[in-house]
């Protein structure tokens, strides 16, 4: 008996769909099953934020200093975030959505900073779950993952990567795009599709961008947020 | 409209409920007001008078009428999971609450992010003939919850000492709560889409005991 290429559970012979995870299955010339994932095509624009002109999602000002020393500084090109430790999130407050294409542009200036775009971010009390496409430009790595965070602990399941990919630019501007349609997720970096996966665990949630430092202790890390675009999925 | 129709009439591809078009053939979709999720082919049926309760451990005593689950502390839960992981299914447990502190029910779509887990939980509280449906996310011993339907009385639920069957039917984002064979509520919630099934027994003001007699899972159609 074959196993599902997506969830690794048993599938019936010549099945066109996995009974367990509902992924559509096709077969290669050797009869080996593979997940037949539908293409995700960006459609109409739902929201655009040009950070050269407007605040980050969920913020009312373009420049700010937090008590812990993290800060935002408005520039003509966008908003420069200076992070000393941990993570900063900027959640689009009105788009709780199933199928969407989220694209954001970042410059990361320091080596121990991870930039990410997020879809289907949902809260369960003060815990959160989400999908993210993240890059660490200095080593040209990307990762597509499902994450959990709560005040007491965080954890994740990697869906693709972390792995080096030449689509990630070590310096300058990176454009990250995460597309979600039903249980299909696609990750695009600088216009290159780097992976597509079937993962039905999270079905709906908010849109966000964020950066996180993985430096030990407090160390200044900087990133420039240029813009964020949220689109529908086109037929 | 039935759950069976959550596949494209044109290409047979799986649909998400309410989607404007089929992701595979791009044909536009129209949706009726109701989707009825029904039991299809059986995945498994477990009779706990003969088979061990998965995850029951030492707190469970197997008897000739089922598995007696003891929850020793107040406001506590014991649970276990059943393979396989499923996206669409009907899962049911039948049991008897032996005291006014006991509740029981099912888990659906329990999935992990590393050591963290998230799932839907449907429970009945026979002492108050009430049920609830909620989302849970937990890691270590801390559980975070958000309510979908909070404790709500239903005349379909039997009291303490009577047999109750609790069933959750789910197809994509459509959930149907079925208590003692009758549909009580339909909820649309797309938060979690895939994972294990499970059973759960809990306690409220004091320790509790629940006799779990049976669990089963069926294809949703």
Short mmCIF file of C-alpha atoms in Angstrom, two decimals:
data_model
loop_
_atom_site.label_atom_id
_atom_site.label_comp_id
_atom_site.label_asym_id
_atom_site.label_seq_id
_atom_site.Cartn_x
_atom_site.Cartn_y
_atom_site.Cartn_z
CA UNK A 1 0.00 0.00 0.00
CA UNK A 2 1.26 3.51 -0.84
CA UNK A 3 1.50 6.39 1.55
CA UNK A 4 0.23 9.90 1.07
CA UNK A 5 3.00 12.24 -0.11
CA UNK A 6 1.61 14.94 2.16
CA UNK A 7 0.55 13.35 5.47
CA UNK A 8 2.43 10.01 5.11
CA UNK A 9 -0.64 7.95 6.01
CA UNK A 10 -1.86 4.99 3.94
CA UNK A 11 -3.76 5.67 0.75
CA UNK A 12 -5.87 3.34 -1.36
CA UNK A 13 -4.35 2.06 -4.58
CA UNK A 14 -4.76 4.61 -7.38
CA UNK A 15 -6.57 6.99 -5.02
CA UNK A 16 -6.97 10.48 -6.47
CA UNK A 17 -7.39 12.03 -3.03
CA UNK A 18 -6.00 11.14 0.40
CA UNK A 19 -8.88 10.07 2.65
CA UNK A 20 -7.05 11.52 5.65
CA UNK A 21 -5.68 14.92 4.64
CA UNK A 22 -7.76 15.44 1.46
CA UNK A 23 -4.76 16.35 -0.71
CA UNK A 24 -5.28 15.58 -4.38
CA UNK A 25 -2.92 12.86 -5.59
CA UNK A 26 -1.36 12.28 -9.02
CA UNK A 27 1.15 9.63 -10.12
CA UNK A 28 4.46 9.97 -11.93
CA UNK A 29 5.65 7.71 -14.76
CA UNK A 30 6.87 5.15 -12.19
CA UNK A 31 3.52 5.09 -10.43
CA UNK A 32 4.83 7.03 -7.46
CA UNK A 33 2.20 9.29 -5.91
CA UNK A 34 2.80 13.01 -5.55
CA UNK A 35 0.67 15.83 -4.18
CA UNK A 36 -1.07 17.66 -7.02
CA UNK A 37 -1.27 21.17 -5.67
CA UNK A 38 -3.33 23.83 -7.40
CA UNK A 39 -1.64 27.02 -8.58
CA UNK A 40 -2.32 30.09 -6.47
CA UNK A 41 -2.79 33.22 -8.56
CA UNK A 42 -2.79 36.65 -6.92
CA UNK A 43 -5.99 38.57 -7.60
CA UNK A 44 -7.35 42.01 -6.71
CA UNK A 45 -5.59 44.16 -4.17
CA UNK A 46 -7.23 44.22 -0.74
CA UNK A 47 -4.78 46.51 1.04
CA UNK A 48 -1.52 48.28 0.29
CA UNK A 49 0.68 49.97 2.87
CA UNK A 50 3.52 52.16 1.61
CA UNK A 51 5.64 52.64 4.70
CA UNK A 52 7.31 55.69 3.17
CA UNK A 53 3.99 57.38 3.86
CA UNK A 54 1.93 55.42 6.39
CA UNK A 55 2.57 53.71 9.74
CA UNK A 56 3.16 49.97 10.08
CA UNK A 57 -0.01 47.85 10.40
CA UNK A 58 -1.62 48.24 13.79
CA UNK A 59 0.41 51.40 14.56
CA UNK A 60 -0.79 55.00 14.56
CA UNK A 61 2.64 56.68 14.31
CA UNK A 62 5.67 56.13 12.06
CA UNK A 63 8.28 56.94 14.70
CA UNK A 64 8.27 55.58 18.20
CA UNK A 65 10.55 54.34 20.97
CA UNK A 66 9.40 51.58 23.26
CA UNK A 67 10.38 51.30 26.91
CA UNK A 68 12.68 48.36 26.18
CA UNK A 69 14.73 50.47 23.74
CA UNK A 70 13.30 49.13 20.47
CA UNK A 71 12.36 51.94 18.10
CA UNK A 72 10.78 52.92 14.80
CA UNK A 73 12.13 55.76 12.68
CA UNK A 74 10.28 57.16 9.68
CA UNK A 75 12.34 57.59 6.48
CA UNK A 76 11.45 58.45 2.88
CA UNK A 77 12.05 54.82 1.92
CA UNK A 78 10.02 53.26 4.69
CA UNK A 79 10.21 52.66 8.41
CA UNK A 80 13.43 51.63 10.08
CA UNK A 81 12.97 49.26 13.01
CA UNK A 82 15.76 48.97 15.54
CA UNK A 83 15.40 45.88 17.66
CA UNK A 84 17.48 45.03 20.71
CA UNK A 85 16.08 41.57 21.39
CA UNK A 86 13.03 39.37 20.85
CA UNK A 87 10.43 40.01 18.18
CA UNK A 88 8.19 42.80 16.94
CA UNK A 89 4.89 42.13 15.20
CA UNK A 90 2.74 44.38 13.10
CA UNK A 91 -0.68 42.86 12.55
CA UNK A 92 -3.12 44.03 9.91
CA UNK A 93 -6.12 44.49 12.20
CA UNK A 94 -9.01 43.98 9.78
CA UNK A 95 -8.11 41.09 7.52
CA UNK A 96 -9.01 37.74 9.04
CA UNK A 97 -8.93 35.75 5.84
CA UNK A 98 -8.64 32.19 4.51
CA UNK A 99 -7.24 32.58 0.99
CA UNK A 100 -4.83 35.40 0.32
CA UNK A 101 -1.47 36.46 -1.13
CA UNK A 102 0.66 38.62 1.16
CA UNK A 103 3.77 40.33 -0.17
CA UNK A 104 6.18 42.54 1.76
CA UNK A 105 9.47 44.25 1.08
CA UNK A 106 12.26 44.46 3.66
CA UNK A 107 15.93 45.45 3.90
CA UNK A 108 17.73 43.65 6.69
CA UNK A 109 20.95 45.36 7.77
CA UNK A 110 22.31 43.06 10.46
CA UNK A 111 23.19 39.40 10.59
CA UNK A 112 21.09 38.12 13.43
CA UNK A 113 17.67 39.25 12.28
CA UNK A 114 14.91 37.21 10.69
CA UNK A 115 12.24 39.00 8.62
CA UNK A 116 8.88 37.35 8.01
CA UNK A 117 5.47 37.60 6.41
CA UNK A 118 2.63 35.88 8.19
CA UNK A 119 -0.77 34.53 7.20
CA UNK A 120 -3.56 32.88 9.18
CA UNK A 121 -2.34 34.27 12.48
CA UNK A 122 -4.97 33.35 15.02
CA UNK A 123 -5.25 33.73 18.75
CA UNK A 124 -6.47 31.19 21.25
CA UNK A 125 -6.64 33.17 24.47
CA UNK A 126 -3.09 34.56 24.78
CA UNK A 127 -1.53 31.87 22.60
CA UNK A 128 -1.12 32.37 18.86
CA UNK A 129 -0.68 30.12 15.86
CA UNK A 130 0.33 31.11 12.33
CA UNK A 131 2.15 30.30 9.11
CA UNK A 132 5.23 32.32 8.27
CA UNK A 133 7.72 32.70 5.47
CA UNK A 134 10.93 33.95 7.02
CA UNK A 135 14.36 34.80 5.65
CA UNK A 136 17.76 35.43 7.18
CA UNK A 137 19.46 37.37 4.37
CA UNK A 138 23.05 37.14 5.66
CA UNK A 139 23.13 33.37 5.04
CA UNK A 140 20.45 33.42 2.29
CA UNK A 141 18.21 30.97 4.14
CA UNK A 142 14.46 30.79 4.06
CA UNK A 143 11.94 28.80 6.08
CA UNK A 144 8.20 28.15 5.72
CA UNK A 145 6.81 27.04 9.07
CA UNK A 146 3.78 26.67 11.30
CA UNK A 147 4.36 28.30 14.65
CA UNK A 148 2.89 28.43 18.13
CA UNK A 149 3.66 30.96 20.77
CA UNK A 150 2.38 31.44 24.30
CA UNK A 151 3.74 33.43 27.24
CA UNK A 152 5.35 30.31 28.69
CA UNK A 153 6.87 28.78 25.55
CA UNK A 154 7.04 28.84 21.76
CA UNK A 155 7.53 26.05 19.25
CA UNK A 156 7.29 25.35 15.56
CA UNK A 157 6.94 22.76 12.83
CA UNK A 158 8.98 23.42 9.70
CA UNK A 159 7.11 22.82 6.45
CA UNK A 160 10.02 23.70 4.15
CA UNK A 161 13.57 24.62 5.14
CA UNK A 162 15.37 26.22 6.82
CA UNK A 163 17.55 25.94 3.74
CA UNK A 164 19.75 28.18 1.62
CA UNK A 165 18.23 29.43 -1.62
CA UNK A 166 19.79 31.75 -4.18
CA UNK A 167 16.50 33.63 -4.51
CA UNK A 168 17.26 35.23 -1.13
CA UNK A 169 19.47 38.31 -1.54
CA UNK A 170 22.21 38.63 1.05
CA UNK A 171 22.14 42.42 0.78
CA UNK A 172 19.57 44.99 -0.28
CA UNK A 173 15.84 44.57 -0.60
CA UNK A 174 14.08 41.20 -0.37
CA UNK A 175 10.45 40.79 -1.38
CA UNK A 176 8.74 37.94 0.46
CA UNK A 177 5.38 36.59 -0.61
CA UNK A 178 3.27 33.96 1.10
CA UNK A 179 0.22 32.66 -0.77
CA UNK A 180 -2.47 30.58 0.90
CA UNK A 181 -5.43 28.92 -0.79
CA UNK A 182 -7.30 26.24 1.15
CA UNK A 183 -4.64 23.87 2.49
CA UNK A 184 -2.08 24.89 -0.16
CA UNK A 185 0.73 27.29 0.73
CA UNK A 186 3.26 28.78 -1.68
CA UNK A 187 6.38 30.72 -0.73
CA UNK A 188 7.85 33.19 -3.19
CA UNK A 189 11.04 35.19 -2.71
CA UNK A 190 11.98 38.00 -5.08
CA UNK A 191 9.58 36.61 -7.68
CA UNK A 192 10.88 33.03 -7.47
CA UNK A 193 8.63 30.26 -6.18
CA UNK A 194 10.78 28.50 -3.58
CA UNK A 195 8.27 25.92 -2.33
CA UNK A 196 4.65 24.78 -2.30
CA UNK A 197 3.21 22.56 0.43
CA UNK A 198 -0.11 21.08 1.52
CA UNK A 199 -0.79 21.78 5.19
CA UNK A 200 -4.35 21.92 6.43
CA UNK A 201 -3.61 22.59 10.10
CA UNK A 202 -4.53 26.29 10.12
CA UNK A 203 -7.39 27.50 7.98
CA UNK A 204 -7.98 31.16 8.71
CA UNK A 205 -6.41 34.10 10.48
CA UNK A 206 -4.82 37.50 10.25
CA UNK A 207 -2.05 38.98 8.15
CA UNK A 208 1.14 40.34 9.70
CA UNK A 209 4.77 41.23 9.16
CA UNK A 210 7.47 41.00 11.73
CA UNK A 211 11.12 40.70 12.53
CA UNK A 212 12.88 38.80 15.26
CA UNK A 213 16.39 38.87 16.64
CA UNK A 214 18.17 35.62 17.38
CA UNK A 215 21.24 37.32 18.82
CA UNK A 216 22.17 36.28 22.33
CA UNK A 217 21.64 39.11 24.78
CA UNK A 218 20.80 42.64 23.70
CA UNK A 219 22.34 43.61 20.38
CA UNK A 220 21.14 46.27 17.96
CA UNK A 221 19.55 44.77 14.84
CA UNK A 222 17.95 46.87 12.12
CA UNK A 223 15.47 46.32 9.31
CA UNK A 224 13.71 48.68 6.93
CA UNK A 225 10.07 47.93 6.15
CA UNK A 226 9.28 49.30 2.69
CA UNK A 227 5.76 48.14 1.82
CA UNK A 228 3.10 45.50 2.37
CA UNK A 229 0.49 44.34 -0.11
CA UNK A 230 -2.43 41.99 0.54
CA UNK A 231 -4.33 40.48 -2.38
CA UNK A 232 -7.26 38.16 -2.94
CA UNK A 233 -6.65 34.87 -4.73
CA UNK A 234 -7.75 35.05 -8.37
CA UNK A 235 -9.84 32.39 -10.11
CA UNK B 1 -26.61 20.32 0.12
CA UNK B 2 -24.53 17.58 1.71
CA UNK B 3 -20.91 17.36 2.75
CA UNK B 4 -20.46 15.13 -0.29
CA UNK B 5 -20.80 18.27 -2.37
CA UNK B 6 -17.65 19.77 -0.91
CA UNK B 7 -15.92 18.47 -4.00
CA UNK B 8 -16.06 20.12 -7.40
CA UNK B 9 -18.81 18.83 -9.70
CA UNK B 10 -16.59 19.52 -12.68
CA UNK B 11 -13.21 18.02 -11.74
CA UNK B 12 -13.84 16.29 -8.41
CA UNK B 13 -11.22 18.41 -6.67
CA UNK B 14 -11.63 19.16 -2.96
CA UNK B 15 -13.37 22.47 -2.18
CA UNK B 16 -13.19 24.70 0.82
CA UNK B 17 -16.60 25.68 2.13
CA UNK B 18 -17.74 28.98 0.69
CA UNK B 19 -14.88 29.26 -1.81
CA UNK B 20 -15.70 31.33 -4.86
CA UNK B 21 -14.13 28.85 -7.28
CA UNK B 22 -12.52 25.41 -7.49
CA UNK B 23 -8.78 25.73 -6.87
CA UNK B 24 -8.06 23.02 -9.47
CA UNK B 25 -10.29 23.73 -12.48
CA UNK B 26 -11.17 27.35 -11.51
CA UNK B 27 -14.90 26.77 -12.08
CA UNK B 28 -17.03 29.25 -10.07
CA UNK B 29 -18.94 27.71 -7.16
CA UNK B 30 -22.34 28.51 -5.70
CA UNK B 31 -23.26 27.64 -2.16
CA UNK B 32 -26.61 26.79 -0.60
CA UNK B 33 -27.53 27.74 2.92
CA UNK B 34 -27.04 24.36 4.53
CA UNK B 35 -24.49 21.61 4.45
CA UNK B 36 -25.45 18.36 6.16
CA UNK B 37 -22.46 16.26 7.23
CA UNK B 38 -23.30 12.58 7.50
CA UNK B 39 -21.50 9.44 8.60
CA UNK B 40 -19.90 7.47 5.77
CA UNK B 41 -17.57 4.50 5.75
CA UNK B 42 -16.13 3.54 9.12
CA UNK B 43 -12.53 4.38 10.03
CA UNK B 44 -12.68 2.52 13.36
CA UNK B 45 -15.01 1.47 16.14
CA UNK B 46 -13.62 0.68 19.59
CA UNK B 47 -15.56 -1.16 22.28
CA UNK B 48 -13.82 -0.33 25.56
CA UNK B 49 -15.19 -3.37 27.34
CA UNK B 50 -12.95 -5.41 25.02
CA UNK B 51 -10.27 -3.01 23.82
CA UNK B 52 -7.96 -0.75 25.81
CA UNK B 53 -8.69 2.97 25.88
CA UNK B 54 -5.82 4.66 23.99
CA UNK B 55 -3.91 6.94 26.33
CA UNK B 56 -5.99 5.81 29.30
CA UNK B 57 -2.96 4.70 31.33
CA UNK B 58 -3.17 3.83 34.99
CA UNK B 59 -6.13 6.15 35.61
CA UNK B 60 -8.32 3.79 33.60
CA UNK B 61 -9.84 0.56 34.80
CA UNK B 62 -11.15 -1.78 32.13
CA UNK B 63 -14.48 -3.32 33.17
CA UNK B 64 -16.98 -5.56 31.46
CA UNK B 65 -19.10 -2.52 30.63
CA UNK B 66 -16.34 -0.17 29.43
CA UNK B 67 -13.31 1.79 30.58
CA UNK B 68 -13.72 3.63 33.87
CA UNK B 69 -11.70 6.86 33.71
CA UNK B 70 -10.90 8.52 37.02
CA UNK B 71 -10.00 12.20 37.10
CA UNK B 72 -8.47 12.56 40.55
CA UNK B 73 -8.21 16.35 40.76
CA UNK B 74 -10.80 19.08 40.40
CA UNK B 75 -10.85 21.13 37.19
CA UNK B 76 -8.64 18.60 35.48
CA UNK B 77 -8.74 16.53 32.33
CA UNK B 78 -7.58 13.18 31.03
CA UNK B 79 -7.44 12.56 27.32
CA UNK B 80 -6.13 10.27 24.63
CA UNK B 81 -5.94 10.27 20.86
CA UNK B 82 -6.90 7.91 18.08
CA UNK B 83 -5.05 7.45 14.78
CA UNK B 84 -5.39 8.33 11.93
CA UNK B 85 -5.01 12.07 11.47
CA UNK B 86 -7.99 13.32 9.51
CA UNK B 87 -9.27 16.44 7.81
CA UNK B 88 -12.91 15.41 7.43
CA UNK B 89 -14.60 12.91 9.76
CA UNK B 90 -17.33 12.12 12.28
CA UNK B 91 -16.03 11.18 15.73
CA UNK B 92 -18.19 9.96 18.58
CA UNK B 93 -17.81 8.65 22.13
CA UNK B 94 -20.48 7.04 24.28
CA UNK B 95 -20.18 7.21 28.04
CA UNK B 96 -21.76 7.64 31.43
CA UNK B 97 -20.85 10.38 33.92
CA UNK B 98 -20.90 8.80 37.38
CA UNK B 99 -21.02 12.01 39.39
CA UNK B 100 -21.97 15.67 39.23
CA UNK B 101 -18.38 16.75 38.63
CA UNK B 102 -17.82 14.71 35.46
CA UNK B 103 -17.85 15.79 31.85
CA UNK B 104 -16.63 14.06 28.70
CA UNK B 105 -16.37 14.46 24.97
CA UNK B 106 -14.17 14.38 21.91
CA UNK B 107 -11.19 16.10 20.35
CA UNK B 108 -10.88 16.76 16.64
CA UNK B 109 -8.09 18.01 14.38
CA UNK B 110 -5.46 17.80 17.10
CA UNK B 111 -2.17 18.88 15.51
CA UNK B 112 1.27 19.82 16.77
CA UNK B 113 3.67 22.70 16.39
CA UNK B 114 6.71 21.09 17.94
CA UNK B 115 5.60 20.20 21.48
CA UNK B 116 2.59 22.51 21.36
CA UNK B 117 -0.80 21.18 20.34
CA UNK B 118 -4.05 22.72 19.17
CA UNK B 119 -7.46 21.15 18.63
CA UNK B 120 -11.22 21.49 18.77
CA UNK B 121 -12.89 20.09 21.87
CA UNK B 122 -16.58 19.19 22.19
CA UNK B 123 -17.78 18.20 25.66
CA UNK B 124 -20.99 17.54 27.52
CA UNK B 125 -21.53 18.17 31.22
CA UNK B 126 -24.33 15.76 32.16
CA UNK B 127 -24.97 17.23 35.62
CA UNK B 128 -26.21 20.39 33.92
CA UNK B 129 -27.23 18.70 30.64
CA UNK B 130 -25.02 21.21 28.85
CA UNK B 131 -22.48 21.14 26.04
CA UNK B 132 -19.75 23.39 24.73
CA UNK B 133 -17.41 23.63 21.72
CA UNK B 134 -14.09 25.40 21.89
CA UNK B 135 -10.64 25.77 20.43
CA UNK B 136 -7.72 24.78 22.60
CA UNK B 137 -3.97 25.31 22.33
CA UNK B 138 -1.64 23.93 24.94
CA UNK B 139 1.98 23.35 25.77
CA UNK B 140 3.37 21.66 28.86
CA UNK B 141 0.56 21.99 31.41
CA UNK B 142 -0.84 25.34 30.33
CA UNK B 143 -3.97 25.34 28.17
CA UNK B 144 -5.25 28.35 26.26
CA UNK B 145 -8.85 28.32 25.10
CA UNK B 146 -11.25 30.33 23.00
CA UNK B 147 -14.89 29.50 23.14
CA UNK B 148 -16.94 28.82 20.02
CA UNK B 149 -20.12 27.87 21.87
CA UNK B 150 -19.96 28.18 25.66
CA UNK B 151 -21.87 25.84 28.01
CA UNK B 152 -25.40 25.61 26.67
CA UNK B 153 -28.30 23.51 27.92
CA UNK B 154 -29.72 20.88 25.60
CA UNK B 155 -32.69 18.67 26.45
CA UNK B 156 -31.04 15.96 24.33
CA UNK B 157 -28.39 15.37 26.97
CA UNK B 158 -29.12 12.85 29.69
CA UNK B 159 -28.15 13.55 33.29
CA UNK B 160 -25.67 11.88 35.64
CA UNK B 161 -25.79 8.09 35.48
CA UNK B 162 -27.33 7.91 32.00
CA UNK B 163 -25.70 6.96 28.72
CA UNK B 164 -24.85 9.86 26.39
CA UNK B 165 -23.30 9.82 22.95
CA UNK B 166 -21.31 12.88 21.91
CA UNK B 167 -20.42 13.31 18.26
CA UNK B 168 -18.65 15.97 16.25
CA UNK B 169 -18.99 15.88 12.46
CA UNK B 170 -16.70 18.08 10.45
CA UNK B 171 -16.06 18.69 6.79
CA UNK B 172 -13.72 21.53 5.91
CA UNK B 173 -14.92 24.44 8.06
CA UNK B 174 -18.42 23.06 8.72
CA UNK B 175 -18.91 21.49 12.16
CA UNK B 176 -22.01 19.73 13.36
CA UNK B 177 -22.63 18.87 16.97
CA UNK B 178 -24.68 15.68 17.27
CA UNK B 179 -25.85 14.63 20.73
CA UNK B 180 -27.52 11.26 21.21
CA UNK B 181 -28.04 11.03 17.46
CA UNK B 182 -29.67 14.42 16.94
CA UNK B 183 -28.15 17.47 15.35
CA UNK B 184 -27.90 20.27 17.91
CA UNK B 185 -25.83 22.93 16.17
CA UNK B 186 -23.93 23.77 13.01
CA UNK B 187 -20.93 26.03 13.26
CA UNK B 188 -18.59 27.36 10.57
CA UNK B 189 -15.03 27.75 11.82
CA UNK B 190 -11.92 27.43 9.66
CA UNK B 191 -9.32 27.80 12.41
CA UNK B 192 -7.91 24.27 12.46
CA UNK B 193 -8.07 21.93 9.49
CA UNK B 194 -6.33 18.64 10.17
CA UNK B 195 -5.18 16.33 12.90
CA UNK B 196 -5.89 13.49 15.30
CA UNK B 197 -9.17 12.55 16.93
CA UNK B 198 -9.40 11.99 20.65
CA UNK B 199 -11.44 11.44 23.78
CA UNK B 200 -11.48 13.59 26.89
CA UNK B 201 -12.88 13.22 30.41
CA UNK B 202 -12.85 16.08 32.89
CA UNK B 203 -13.78 17.19 36.33
CA UNK B 204 -15.32 20.37 37.73
CA UNK B 205 -15.63 21.03 41.50
CA UNK B 206 -14.13 17.74 42.59
CA UNK B 207 -12.72 14.42 41.34
CA UNK B 208 -14.86 12.60 38.79
CA UNK B 209 -15.41 9.25 37.15
CA UNK B 210 -16.65 8.57 33.63
CA UNK B 211 -17.37 5.19 32.08
CA UNK B 212 -16.40 5.34 28.41
CA UNK B 213 -18.09 2.53 26.54
CA UNK B 214 -17.39 3.18 22.91
CA UNK B 215 -15.65 5.42 20.40
CA UNK B 216 -15.95 5.48 16.66
CA UNK B 217 -14.93 7.48 13.63
CA UNK B 218 -16.42 7.56 10.18
CA UNK B 219 -15.72 9.26 6.92
CA UNK B 220 -17.69 12.52 6.60
CA UNK B 221 -19.84 12.76 3.50
#
